[in-house]
Short mmCIF file of C-alpha atoms in Angstrom, two decimals:
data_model
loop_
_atom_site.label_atom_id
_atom_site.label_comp_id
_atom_site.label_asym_id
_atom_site.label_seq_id
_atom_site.Cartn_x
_atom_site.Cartn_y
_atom_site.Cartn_z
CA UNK A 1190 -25.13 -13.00 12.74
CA UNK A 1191 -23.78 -15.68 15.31
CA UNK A 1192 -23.02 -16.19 18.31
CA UNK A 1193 -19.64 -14.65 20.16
CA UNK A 1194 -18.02 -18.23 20.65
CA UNK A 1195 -18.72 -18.85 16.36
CA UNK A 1196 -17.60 -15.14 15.43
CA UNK A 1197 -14.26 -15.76 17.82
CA UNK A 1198 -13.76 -18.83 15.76
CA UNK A 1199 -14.27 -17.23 12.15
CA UNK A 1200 -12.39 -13.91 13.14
CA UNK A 1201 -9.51 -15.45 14.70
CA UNK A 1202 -9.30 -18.05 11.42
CA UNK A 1203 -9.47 -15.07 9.21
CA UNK A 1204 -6.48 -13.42 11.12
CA UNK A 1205 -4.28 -16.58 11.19
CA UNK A 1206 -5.02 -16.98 7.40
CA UNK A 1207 -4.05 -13.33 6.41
CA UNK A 1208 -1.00 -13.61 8.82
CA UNK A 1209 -0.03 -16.81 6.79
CA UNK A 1210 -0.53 -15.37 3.54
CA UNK A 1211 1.51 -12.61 4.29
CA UNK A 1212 4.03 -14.32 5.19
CA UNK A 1213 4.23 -16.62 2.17
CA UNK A 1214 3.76 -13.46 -0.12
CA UNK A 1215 7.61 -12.39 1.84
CA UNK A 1216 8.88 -15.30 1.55
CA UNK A 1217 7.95 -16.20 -2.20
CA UNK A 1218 9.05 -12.55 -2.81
CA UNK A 1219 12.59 -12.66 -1.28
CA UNK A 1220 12.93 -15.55 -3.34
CA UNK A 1221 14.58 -13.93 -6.66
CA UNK A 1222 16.55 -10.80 -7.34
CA UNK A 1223 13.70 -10.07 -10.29
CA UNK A 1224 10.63 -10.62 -7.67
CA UNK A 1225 12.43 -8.34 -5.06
CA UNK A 1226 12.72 -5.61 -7.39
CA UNK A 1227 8.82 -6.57 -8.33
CA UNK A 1228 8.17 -6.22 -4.36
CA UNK A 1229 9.83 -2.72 -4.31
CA UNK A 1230 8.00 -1.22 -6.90
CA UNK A 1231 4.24 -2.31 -5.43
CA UNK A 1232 5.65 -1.51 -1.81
CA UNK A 1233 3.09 1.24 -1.54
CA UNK A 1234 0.40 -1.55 -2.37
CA UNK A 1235 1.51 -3.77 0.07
CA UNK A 1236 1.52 -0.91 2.76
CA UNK A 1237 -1.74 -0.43 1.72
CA UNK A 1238 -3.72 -3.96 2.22
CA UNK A 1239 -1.55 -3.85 5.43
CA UNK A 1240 -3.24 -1.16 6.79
CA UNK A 1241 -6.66 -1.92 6.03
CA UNK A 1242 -6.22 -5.56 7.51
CA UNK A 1243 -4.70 -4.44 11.07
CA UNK A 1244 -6.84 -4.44 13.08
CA UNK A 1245 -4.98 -1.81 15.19
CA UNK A 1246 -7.15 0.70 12.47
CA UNK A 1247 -10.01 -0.74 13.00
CA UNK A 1248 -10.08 -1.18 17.38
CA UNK A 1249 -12.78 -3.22 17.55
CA UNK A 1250 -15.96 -4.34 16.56
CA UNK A 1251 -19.40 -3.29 17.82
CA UNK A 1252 -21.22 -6.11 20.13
CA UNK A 1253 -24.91 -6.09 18.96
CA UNK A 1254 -27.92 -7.18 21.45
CA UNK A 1255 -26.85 -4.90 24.39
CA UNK A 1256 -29.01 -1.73 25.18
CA UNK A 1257 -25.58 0.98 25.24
CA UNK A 1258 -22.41 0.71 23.00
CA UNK A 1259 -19.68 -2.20 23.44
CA UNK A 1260 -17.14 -2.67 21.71
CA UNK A 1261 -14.98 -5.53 21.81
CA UNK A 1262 -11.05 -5.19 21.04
CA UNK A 1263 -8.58 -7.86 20.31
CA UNK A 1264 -6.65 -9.65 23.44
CA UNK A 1265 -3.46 -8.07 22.42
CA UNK A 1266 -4.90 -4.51 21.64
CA UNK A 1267 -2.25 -1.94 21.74
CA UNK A 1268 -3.05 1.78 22.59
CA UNK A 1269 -3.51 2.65 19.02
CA UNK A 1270 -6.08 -0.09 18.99
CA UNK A 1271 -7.81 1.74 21.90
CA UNK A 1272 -7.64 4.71 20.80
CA UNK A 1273 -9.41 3.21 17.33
CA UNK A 1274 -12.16 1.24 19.92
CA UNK A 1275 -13.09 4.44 21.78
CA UNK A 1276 -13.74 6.20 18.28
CA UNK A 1277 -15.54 3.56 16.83
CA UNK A 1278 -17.67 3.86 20.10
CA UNK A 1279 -18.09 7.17 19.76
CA UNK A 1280 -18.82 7.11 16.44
CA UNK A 1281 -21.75 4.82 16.89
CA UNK A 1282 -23.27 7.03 19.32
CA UNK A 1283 -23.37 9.71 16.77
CA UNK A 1284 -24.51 7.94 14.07
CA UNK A 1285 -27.18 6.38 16.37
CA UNK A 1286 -27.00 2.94 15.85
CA UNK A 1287 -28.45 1.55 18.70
CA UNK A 1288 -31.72 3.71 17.96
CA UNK A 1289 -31.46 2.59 14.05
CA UNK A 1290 -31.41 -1.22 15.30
CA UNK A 1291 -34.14 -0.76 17.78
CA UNK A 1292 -36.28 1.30 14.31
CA UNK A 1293 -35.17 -1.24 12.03
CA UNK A 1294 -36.42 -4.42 14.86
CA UNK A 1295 -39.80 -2.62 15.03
CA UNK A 1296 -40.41 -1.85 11.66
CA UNK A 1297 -39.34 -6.14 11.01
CA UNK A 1298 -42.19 -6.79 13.46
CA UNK A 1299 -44.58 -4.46 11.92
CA UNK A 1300 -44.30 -6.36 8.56
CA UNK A 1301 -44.62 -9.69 10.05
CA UNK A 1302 -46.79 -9.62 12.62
CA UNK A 1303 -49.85 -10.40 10.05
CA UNK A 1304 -47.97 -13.25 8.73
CA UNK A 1305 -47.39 -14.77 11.82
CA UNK A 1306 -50.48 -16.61 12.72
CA UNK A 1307 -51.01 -17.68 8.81
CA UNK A 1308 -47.71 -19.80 9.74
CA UNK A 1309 -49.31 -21.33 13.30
#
């Protein structure tokens, strides 16, 4: 957990890293008749860690410490990213996860409330 101004930071690092190494990976690939037959064959690989770092699949990512659902989406969300952020809202209201958190808090404070004023 951190704050939204330190999670910002790491995931918009994160994306500028994966965007660079991508584009190394083309360039370094292009490089040689032998590594551009390489890049054809594992294509379908490629496509694959594509997908599961755009974060167009994804639409956004749940904000914890509010009492509903928010999700925050990326500055440049397209409507497929939208699309993605309204189901992952919905899916957290199905799976409950606001009512797990709240569970999960209570059942914390259960367990430590004894230790607390050993540590006083």
């Amino acid at each position: 957990m951190c704050d939204g101004f330190v999670g910002n930071v790491i995931l918009k690092t994160c994306e500028s890293i994966s965007v660079a190494i991508f584009q190394w990976l083309k360039h370094e690939l292009m490089h040689t008749k032998m590594r551009q037959v390489g890049a054809f064959l594992a294509r379908d690989a490629f496509d694959t860690i594509k997908e599961k770092t755009n974060y167009e699949e994804y639409g956004g990512s749940p904000l914890l410490g509010v009492n509903g659902i928010c999700i925050i989406a990326h500055g440049a969300s397209t409507p497929r990213a939208i699309k993605n952020a309204l189901r992952v809202a919905a899916e957290s209201i199905e799976q409950q996860v606001n009512p797990h958190i709240v569970e999960e808090i209570r059942r914390y404070h259960e367990t430590t409330a004894p230790l607390e004023p050993a540590l006083q």
